[in-house]
Coordinates of C-alpha atoms and ligand atoms in Angstrom, one line a residue:
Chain Z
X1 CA -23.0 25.4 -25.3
X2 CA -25.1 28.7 -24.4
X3 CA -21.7 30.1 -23.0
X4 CA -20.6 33.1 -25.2
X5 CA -17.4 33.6 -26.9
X6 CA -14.3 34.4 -24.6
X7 CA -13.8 38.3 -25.4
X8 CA -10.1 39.6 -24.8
X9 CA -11.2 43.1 -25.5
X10 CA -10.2 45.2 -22.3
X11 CA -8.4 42.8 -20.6
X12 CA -5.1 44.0 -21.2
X13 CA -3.6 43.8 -17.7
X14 CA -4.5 40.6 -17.2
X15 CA -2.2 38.7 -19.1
X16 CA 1.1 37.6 -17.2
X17 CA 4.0 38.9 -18.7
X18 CA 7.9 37.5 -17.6
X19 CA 11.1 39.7 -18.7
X20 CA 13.6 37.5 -20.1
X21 CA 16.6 39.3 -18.2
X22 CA 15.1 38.1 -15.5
X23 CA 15.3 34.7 -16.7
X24 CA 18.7 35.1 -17.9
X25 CA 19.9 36.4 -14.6
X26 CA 18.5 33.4 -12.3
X27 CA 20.5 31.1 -15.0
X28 CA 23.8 33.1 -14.4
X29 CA 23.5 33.3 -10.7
X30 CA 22.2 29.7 -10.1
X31 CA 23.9 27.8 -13.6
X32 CA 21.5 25.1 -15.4
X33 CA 21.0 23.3 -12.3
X34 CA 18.4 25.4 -11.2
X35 CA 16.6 24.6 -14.0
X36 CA 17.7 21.1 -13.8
X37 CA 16.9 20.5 -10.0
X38 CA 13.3 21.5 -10.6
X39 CA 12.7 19.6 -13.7
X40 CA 13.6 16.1 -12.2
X41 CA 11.6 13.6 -14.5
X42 CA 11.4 10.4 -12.5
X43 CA 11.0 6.9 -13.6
X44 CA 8.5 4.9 -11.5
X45 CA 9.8 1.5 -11.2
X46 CA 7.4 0.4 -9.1
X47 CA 7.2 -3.6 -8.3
X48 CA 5.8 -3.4 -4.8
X49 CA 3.4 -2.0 -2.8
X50 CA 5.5 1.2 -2.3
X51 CA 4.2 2.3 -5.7
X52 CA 1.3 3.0 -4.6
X53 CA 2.7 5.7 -2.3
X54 CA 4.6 6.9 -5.3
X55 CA 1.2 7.1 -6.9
X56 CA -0.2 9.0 -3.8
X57 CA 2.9 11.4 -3.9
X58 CA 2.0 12.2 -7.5
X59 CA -1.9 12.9 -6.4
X60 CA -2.6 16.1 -5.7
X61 CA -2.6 15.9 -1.9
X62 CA 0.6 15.7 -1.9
X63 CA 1.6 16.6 -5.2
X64 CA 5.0 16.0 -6.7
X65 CA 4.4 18.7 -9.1
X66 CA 5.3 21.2 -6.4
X67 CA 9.0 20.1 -7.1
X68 CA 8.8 20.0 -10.7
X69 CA 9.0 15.9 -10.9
X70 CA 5.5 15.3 -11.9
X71 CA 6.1 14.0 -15.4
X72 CA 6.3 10.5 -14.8
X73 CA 8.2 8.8 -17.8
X74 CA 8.1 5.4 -18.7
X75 CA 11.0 5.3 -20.9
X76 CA 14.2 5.7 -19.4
X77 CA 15.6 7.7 -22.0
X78 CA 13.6 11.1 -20.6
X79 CA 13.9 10.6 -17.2
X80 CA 16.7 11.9 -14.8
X81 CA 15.7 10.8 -11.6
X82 CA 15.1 6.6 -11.2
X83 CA 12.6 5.9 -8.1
X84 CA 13.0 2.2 -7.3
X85 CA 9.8 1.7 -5.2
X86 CA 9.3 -1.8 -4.2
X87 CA 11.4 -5.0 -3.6
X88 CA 13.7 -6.2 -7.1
X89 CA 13.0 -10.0 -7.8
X90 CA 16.2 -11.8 -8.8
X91 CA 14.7 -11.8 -12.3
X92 CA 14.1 -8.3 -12.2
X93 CA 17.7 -6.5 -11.2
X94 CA 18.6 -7.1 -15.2
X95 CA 16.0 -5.3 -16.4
X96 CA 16.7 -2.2 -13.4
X97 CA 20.5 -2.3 -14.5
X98 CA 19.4 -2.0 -18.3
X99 CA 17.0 0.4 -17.4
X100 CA 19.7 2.6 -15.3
X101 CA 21.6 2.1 -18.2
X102 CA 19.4 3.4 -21.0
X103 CA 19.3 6.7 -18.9
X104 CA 21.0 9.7 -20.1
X105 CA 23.4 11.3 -18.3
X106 CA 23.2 13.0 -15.6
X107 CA 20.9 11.0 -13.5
X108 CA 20.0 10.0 -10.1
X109 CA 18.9 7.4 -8.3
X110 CA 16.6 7.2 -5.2
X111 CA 15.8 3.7 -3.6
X112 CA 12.6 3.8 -2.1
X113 CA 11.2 1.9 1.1
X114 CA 12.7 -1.0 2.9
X115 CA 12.5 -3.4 0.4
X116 CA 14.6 -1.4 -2.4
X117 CA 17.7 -0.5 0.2
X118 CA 18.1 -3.5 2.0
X119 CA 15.6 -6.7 1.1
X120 CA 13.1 -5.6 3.7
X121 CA 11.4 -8.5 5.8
X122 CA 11.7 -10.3 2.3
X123 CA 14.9 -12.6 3.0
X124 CA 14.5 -15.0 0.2
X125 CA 16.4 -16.7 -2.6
X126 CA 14.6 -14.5 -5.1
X127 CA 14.7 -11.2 -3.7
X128 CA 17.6 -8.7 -3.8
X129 CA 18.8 -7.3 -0.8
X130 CA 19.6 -3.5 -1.9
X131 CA 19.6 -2.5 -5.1
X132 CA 22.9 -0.5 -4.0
X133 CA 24.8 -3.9 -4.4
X134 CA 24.5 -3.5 -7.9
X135 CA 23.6 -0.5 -8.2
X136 CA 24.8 3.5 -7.8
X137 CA 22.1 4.8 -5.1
X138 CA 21.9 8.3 -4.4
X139 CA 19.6 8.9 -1.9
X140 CA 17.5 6.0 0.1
X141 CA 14.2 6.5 1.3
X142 CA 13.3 4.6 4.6
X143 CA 10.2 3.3 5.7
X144 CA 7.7 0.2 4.9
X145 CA 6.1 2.0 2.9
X146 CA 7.8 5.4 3.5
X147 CA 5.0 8.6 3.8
X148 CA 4.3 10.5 1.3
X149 CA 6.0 13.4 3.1
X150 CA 9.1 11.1 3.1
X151 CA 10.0 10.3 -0.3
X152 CA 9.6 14.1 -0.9
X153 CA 12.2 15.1 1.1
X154 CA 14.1 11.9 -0.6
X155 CA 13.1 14.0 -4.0
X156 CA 14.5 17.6 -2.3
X157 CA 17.6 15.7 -1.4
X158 CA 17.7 14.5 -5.1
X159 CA 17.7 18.9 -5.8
X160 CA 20.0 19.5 -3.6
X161 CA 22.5 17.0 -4.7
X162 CA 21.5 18.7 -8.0
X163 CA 21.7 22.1 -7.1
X164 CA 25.6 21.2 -5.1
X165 CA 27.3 18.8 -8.1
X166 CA 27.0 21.1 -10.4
X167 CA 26.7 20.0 -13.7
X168 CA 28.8 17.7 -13.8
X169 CA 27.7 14.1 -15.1
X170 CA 27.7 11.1 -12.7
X171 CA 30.4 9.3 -14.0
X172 CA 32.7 12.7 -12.8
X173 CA 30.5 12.6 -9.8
X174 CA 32.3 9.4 -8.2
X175 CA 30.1 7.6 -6.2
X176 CA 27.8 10.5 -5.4
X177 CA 26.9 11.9 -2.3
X178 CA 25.4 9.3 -0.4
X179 CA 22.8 11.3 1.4
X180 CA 20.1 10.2 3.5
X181 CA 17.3 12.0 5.0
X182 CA 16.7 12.6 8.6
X183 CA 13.2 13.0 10.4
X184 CA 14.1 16.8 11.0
X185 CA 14.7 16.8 7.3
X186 CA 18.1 17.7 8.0
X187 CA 21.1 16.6 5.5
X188 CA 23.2 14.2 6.3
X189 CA 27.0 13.5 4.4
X190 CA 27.6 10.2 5.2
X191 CA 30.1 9.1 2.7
X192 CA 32.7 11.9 1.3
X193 CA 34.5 9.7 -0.7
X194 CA 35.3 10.6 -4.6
X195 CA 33.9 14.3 -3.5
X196 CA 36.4 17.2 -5.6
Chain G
X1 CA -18.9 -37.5 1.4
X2 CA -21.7 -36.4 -0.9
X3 CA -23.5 -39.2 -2.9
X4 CA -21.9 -38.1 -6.0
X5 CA -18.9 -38.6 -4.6
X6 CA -19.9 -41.6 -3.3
X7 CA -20.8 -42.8 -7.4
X8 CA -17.8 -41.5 -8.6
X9 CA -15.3 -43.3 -5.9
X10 CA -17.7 -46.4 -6.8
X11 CA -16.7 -45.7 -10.5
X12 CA -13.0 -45.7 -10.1
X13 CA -13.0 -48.6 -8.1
X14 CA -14.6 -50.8 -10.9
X15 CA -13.1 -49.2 -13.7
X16 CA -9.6 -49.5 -11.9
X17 CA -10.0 -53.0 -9.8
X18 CA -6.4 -53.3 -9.0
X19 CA -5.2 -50.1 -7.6
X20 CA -5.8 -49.3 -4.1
X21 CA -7.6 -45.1 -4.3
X22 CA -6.7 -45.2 -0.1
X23 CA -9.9 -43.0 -0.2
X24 CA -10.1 -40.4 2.7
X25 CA -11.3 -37.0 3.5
X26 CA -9.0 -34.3 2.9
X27 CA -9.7 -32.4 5.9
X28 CA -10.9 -34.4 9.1
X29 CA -13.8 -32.9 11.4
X30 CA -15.6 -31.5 8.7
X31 CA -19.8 -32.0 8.1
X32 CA -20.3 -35.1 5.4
X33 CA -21.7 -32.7 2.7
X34 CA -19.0 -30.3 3.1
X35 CA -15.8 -32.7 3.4
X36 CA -13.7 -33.4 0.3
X37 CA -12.4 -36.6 -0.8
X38 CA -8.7 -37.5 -1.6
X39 CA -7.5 -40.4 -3.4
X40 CA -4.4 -41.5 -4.4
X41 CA -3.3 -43.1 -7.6
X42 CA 0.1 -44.5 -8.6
X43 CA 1.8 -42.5 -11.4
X44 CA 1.9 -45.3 -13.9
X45 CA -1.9 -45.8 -13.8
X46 CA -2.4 -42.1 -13.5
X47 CA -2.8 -41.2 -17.3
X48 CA -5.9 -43.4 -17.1
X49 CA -7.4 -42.7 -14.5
X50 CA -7.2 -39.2 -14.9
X51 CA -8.7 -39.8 -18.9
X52 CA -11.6 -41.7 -17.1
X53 CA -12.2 -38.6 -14.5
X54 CA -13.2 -36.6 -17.5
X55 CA -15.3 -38.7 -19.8
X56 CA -16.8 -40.9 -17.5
X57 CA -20.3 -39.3 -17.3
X58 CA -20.6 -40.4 -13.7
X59 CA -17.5 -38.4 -13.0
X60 CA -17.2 -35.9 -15.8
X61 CA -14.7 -33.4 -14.1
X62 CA -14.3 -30.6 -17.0
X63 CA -12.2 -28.3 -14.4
X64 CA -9.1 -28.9 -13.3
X65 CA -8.8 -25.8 -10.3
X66 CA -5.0 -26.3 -9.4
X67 CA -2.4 -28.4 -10.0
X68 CA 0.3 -28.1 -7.2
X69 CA 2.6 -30.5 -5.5
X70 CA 4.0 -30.6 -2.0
X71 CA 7.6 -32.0 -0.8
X72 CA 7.2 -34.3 2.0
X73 CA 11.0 -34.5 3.0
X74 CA 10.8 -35.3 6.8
X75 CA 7.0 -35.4 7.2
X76 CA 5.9 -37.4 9.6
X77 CA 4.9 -40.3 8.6
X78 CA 5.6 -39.4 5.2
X79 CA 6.6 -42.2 3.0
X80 CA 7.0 -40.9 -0.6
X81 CA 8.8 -37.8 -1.3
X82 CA 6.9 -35.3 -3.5
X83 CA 3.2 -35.6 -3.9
X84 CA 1.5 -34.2 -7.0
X85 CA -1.5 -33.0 -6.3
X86 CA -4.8 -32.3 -8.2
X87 CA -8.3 -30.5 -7.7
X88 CA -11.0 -31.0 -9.7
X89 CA -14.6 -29.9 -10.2
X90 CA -17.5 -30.8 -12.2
X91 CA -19.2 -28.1 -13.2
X92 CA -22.3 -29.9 -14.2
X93 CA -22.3 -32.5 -11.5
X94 CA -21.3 -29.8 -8.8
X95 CA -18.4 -32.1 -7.0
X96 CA -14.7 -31.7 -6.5
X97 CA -12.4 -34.6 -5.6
X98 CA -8.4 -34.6 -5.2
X99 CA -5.9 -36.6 -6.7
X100 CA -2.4 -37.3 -5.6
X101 CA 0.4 -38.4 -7.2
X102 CA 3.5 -39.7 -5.3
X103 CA 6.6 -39.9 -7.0
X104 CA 10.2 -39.9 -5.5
X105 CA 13.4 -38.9 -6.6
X106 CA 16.0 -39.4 -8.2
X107 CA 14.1 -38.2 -11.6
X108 CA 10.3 -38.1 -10.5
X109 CA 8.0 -38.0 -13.7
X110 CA 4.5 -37.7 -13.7
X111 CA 2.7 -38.4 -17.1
X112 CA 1.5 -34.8 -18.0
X113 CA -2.4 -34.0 -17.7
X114 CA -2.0 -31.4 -20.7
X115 CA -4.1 -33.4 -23.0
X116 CA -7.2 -33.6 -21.0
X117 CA -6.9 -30.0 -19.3
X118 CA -5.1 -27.3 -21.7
X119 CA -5.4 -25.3 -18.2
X120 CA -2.6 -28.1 -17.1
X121 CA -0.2 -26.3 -19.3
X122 CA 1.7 -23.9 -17.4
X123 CA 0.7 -26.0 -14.2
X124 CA 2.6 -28.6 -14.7
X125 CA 5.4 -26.3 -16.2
X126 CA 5.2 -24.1 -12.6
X127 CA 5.4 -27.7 -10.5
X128 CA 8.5 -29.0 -12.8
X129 CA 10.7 -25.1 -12.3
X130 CA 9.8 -25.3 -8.3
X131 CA 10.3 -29.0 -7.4
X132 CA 11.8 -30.5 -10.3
X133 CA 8.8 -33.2 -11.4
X134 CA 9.1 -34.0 -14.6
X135 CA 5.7 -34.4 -16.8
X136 CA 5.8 -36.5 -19.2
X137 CA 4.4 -35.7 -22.6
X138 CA 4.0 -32.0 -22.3
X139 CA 4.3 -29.8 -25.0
X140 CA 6.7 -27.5 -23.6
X141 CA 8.4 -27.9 -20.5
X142 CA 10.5 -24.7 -19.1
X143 CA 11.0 -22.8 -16.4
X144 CA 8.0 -20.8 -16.1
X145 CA 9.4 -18.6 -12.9
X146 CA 12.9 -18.3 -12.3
X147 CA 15.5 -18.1 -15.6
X148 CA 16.7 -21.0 -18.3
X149 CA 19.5 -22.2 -16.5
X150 CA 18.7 -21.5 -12.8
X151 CA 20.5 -24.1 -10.8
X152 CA 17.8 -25.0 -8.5
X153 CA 14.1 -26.5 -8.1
X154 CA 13.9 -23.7 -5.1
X155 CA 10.4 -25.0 -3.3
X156 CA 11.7 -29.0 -2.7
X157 CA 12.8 -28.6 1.2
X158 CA 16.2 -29.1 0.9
X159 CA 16.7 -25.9 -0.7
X160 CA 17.9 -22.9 1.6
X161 CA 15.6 -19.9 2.0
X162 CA 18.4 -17.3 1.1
X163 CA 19.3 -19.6 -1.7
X164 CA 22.9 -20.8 -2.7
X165 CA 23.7 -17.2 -3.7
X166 CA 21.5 -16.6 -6.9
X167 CA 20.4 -13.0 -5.7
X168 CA 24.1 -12.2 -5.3
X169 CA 25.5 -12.8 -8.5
X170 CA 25.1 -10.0 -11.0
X171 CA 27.3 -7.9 -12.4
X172 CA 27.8 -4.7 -10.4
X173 CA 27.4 -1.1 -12.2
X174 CA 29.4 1.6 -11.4
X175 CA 28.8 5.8 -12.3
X176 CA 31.5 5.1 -14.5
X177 CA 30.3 1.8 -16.3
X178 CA 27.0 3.0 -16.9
Ligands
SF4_201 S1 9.2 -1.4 1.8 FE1 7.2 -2.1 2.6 S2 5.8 -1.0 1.3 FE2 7.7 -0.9 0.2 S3 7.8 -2.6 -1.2 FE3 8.7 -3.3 0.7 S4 7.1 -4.2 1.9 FE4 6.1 -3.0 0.3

């Protein structure tokens, strides 16, 4: 390597300085959910082909890391944010419910694409139709597979349930907001039951 | 039919004088060297037959491709219920011929072609979880697919798409279970 030493000398100004009381007010005004909202950790549980979406989301064209939710973790025990992406085989909605189970608390659960919310065009004996049957869903994703674009705003509905629960855990929660995302990226309330 | 074929179909038929192979191409309309030859063998001479396939060096099939089986409840024509079927190649002769199997219920059994072809293995364990064939003489015959204790055989014809509510029965979690 011909490239000489990084020098520091003179460089003073450059370096990026934060004032903590800055930091301390943004917690009082906003409570740990600010920080919380945009440090989602999702768990991929990807079994279809909409995990390949997820993986273009987490690509840098359209870059999940914008929102904080880029650190993809495989054990549910660091994640907050479960992304079922992909239809749930009758042999597989044991493993999800364990999996939901293992996470801590306060989590959240987006079902992504057709196949996840409803069974899709997959109307067999071994495929499940929703994961919401048997599981809590928070917000639900549409399309076969949904854009990129989509499952973002599914992740911004994710901050602001974040950002309006508080930090309450899901069990005070009730049954959780039951958003769901419009094209104009409006949101929608379409359950308001077990809402203090 | 190729001329290999031809020697092995010859082969069979001396080796096994008494069954009837009802030898025809699998697919109709197709040029001789490219058509493939079915034969059919009874279930209780099939352990033979099959043993011969492999070591007879006229024959000397060392592949088995697939091992599937088809449910032929209201076919047309159809007189058996589930056929067993069988591909095989021979690598160093360069020919592939099919076998089938018929067996019917209740409690179809096939002798188990795990001996000759290891490949056979889970096979013969995918046939017995999706139509409910038995093989005799495997090493270890389970479910391979669905669960231990599913209720059903869910390919045989008989068995609803949406199933007889399998994907409906779990427990449900709740925020407040979980
Ligand atoms: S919704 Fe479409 S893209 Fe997603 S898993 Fe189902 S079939 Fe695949």
């Amino acid at each position: 390597m011909k490239a000489a030493a990084p020098t520091y000398q003179g460089s003073r100004e450059e370096f990026l300085t934060t004032r903590l009381d800055a930091l301390v007010d943004m917690l009082r005004q906003y409570g740990v959910n600010w920080a919380r909202k945009n440090s989602l950790w999702p768990l991929p549980f990807a079994t279809a082909c909409c995990g390949i979406e997820l993986m273009g989301v987490g690509a840098s064209r359209y870059d999940i890391a914008r929102f904080g939710a880029e650190v993809m973790r495989f054990t549910p025990r660091q994640c907050d944010l479960l992304i079922c992406a992909g239809r749930v085989a009758i042999k597989m909605m044991p493993v999800l419910q364990r999996i939901y189970m293992q996470m801590c608390e306060p989590k959240w659960v987006i079902s992504m694409g057709a196949c996840a919310s409803s069974g899709g065009v997959f109307d067999t004996y071994a495929v499940i139709q929703g994961i919401d049957q048997f599981l809590p869903v928070d917000v639900y994703v549409p399309g076969c597979p949904p854009r990129p674009e989509t499952l973002l705003e599914g992740v911004m509905a994710v901050q602001r349930i974040v950002e309006q629960e508080g930090i309450r855990t899901s069990r005070e929660r009730g049954r959780g907001l039951r958003l769901t995302v419009q094209p104009a990226a409006e949101l929608v309330q379409i359950g308001t039951e077990a809402r203090s | 039919m190729t001329k290999t074929v031809q020697r092995v179909i010859t082969a069979l038929q001396e080796a096994f004088p008494d069954v009837d192979f009802a030898v025809a191409p699998l697919l109709a309309g197709r040029r001789p060297e490219e058509e493939q030859v079915c034969v059919r063998v009874p279930p209780t001479r099939l352990a033979g037959v099959m043993r011969f396939l492999y070591e007879d060096r006229r024959c000397r099939f060392e592949q088995l491709c697939d091992l599937t089986c088809v449910d032929y409840l209201n076919f047309p024509e159809a007189t058996d219920r589930f056929g067993v079927t069988y591909a095989l190649l021979s690598l160093t002769l360069g020919h592939r011929l099919w076998v089938k199997c018929f067996v019917n219920d209740p409690d179809p059994e096939v002798p188990s072609a795990t001996g000759i072809w290891q490949g056979a293995n889970w096979l013969e364990r995918e046939v017995w979880d999706m139509f409910g064939v038995r093989f005799t003489g495997h090493p270890d015959l389970r479910r391979i697919l669905t669960w231990e204790g599913f209720p059903a055989h869910p390919l045989r014809k008989d068995y609803p798409l949406r199933g007889r509510g399998e994907r409906e029965n779990y427990e449900v979690i709740h925020r407040d279970s979980a």
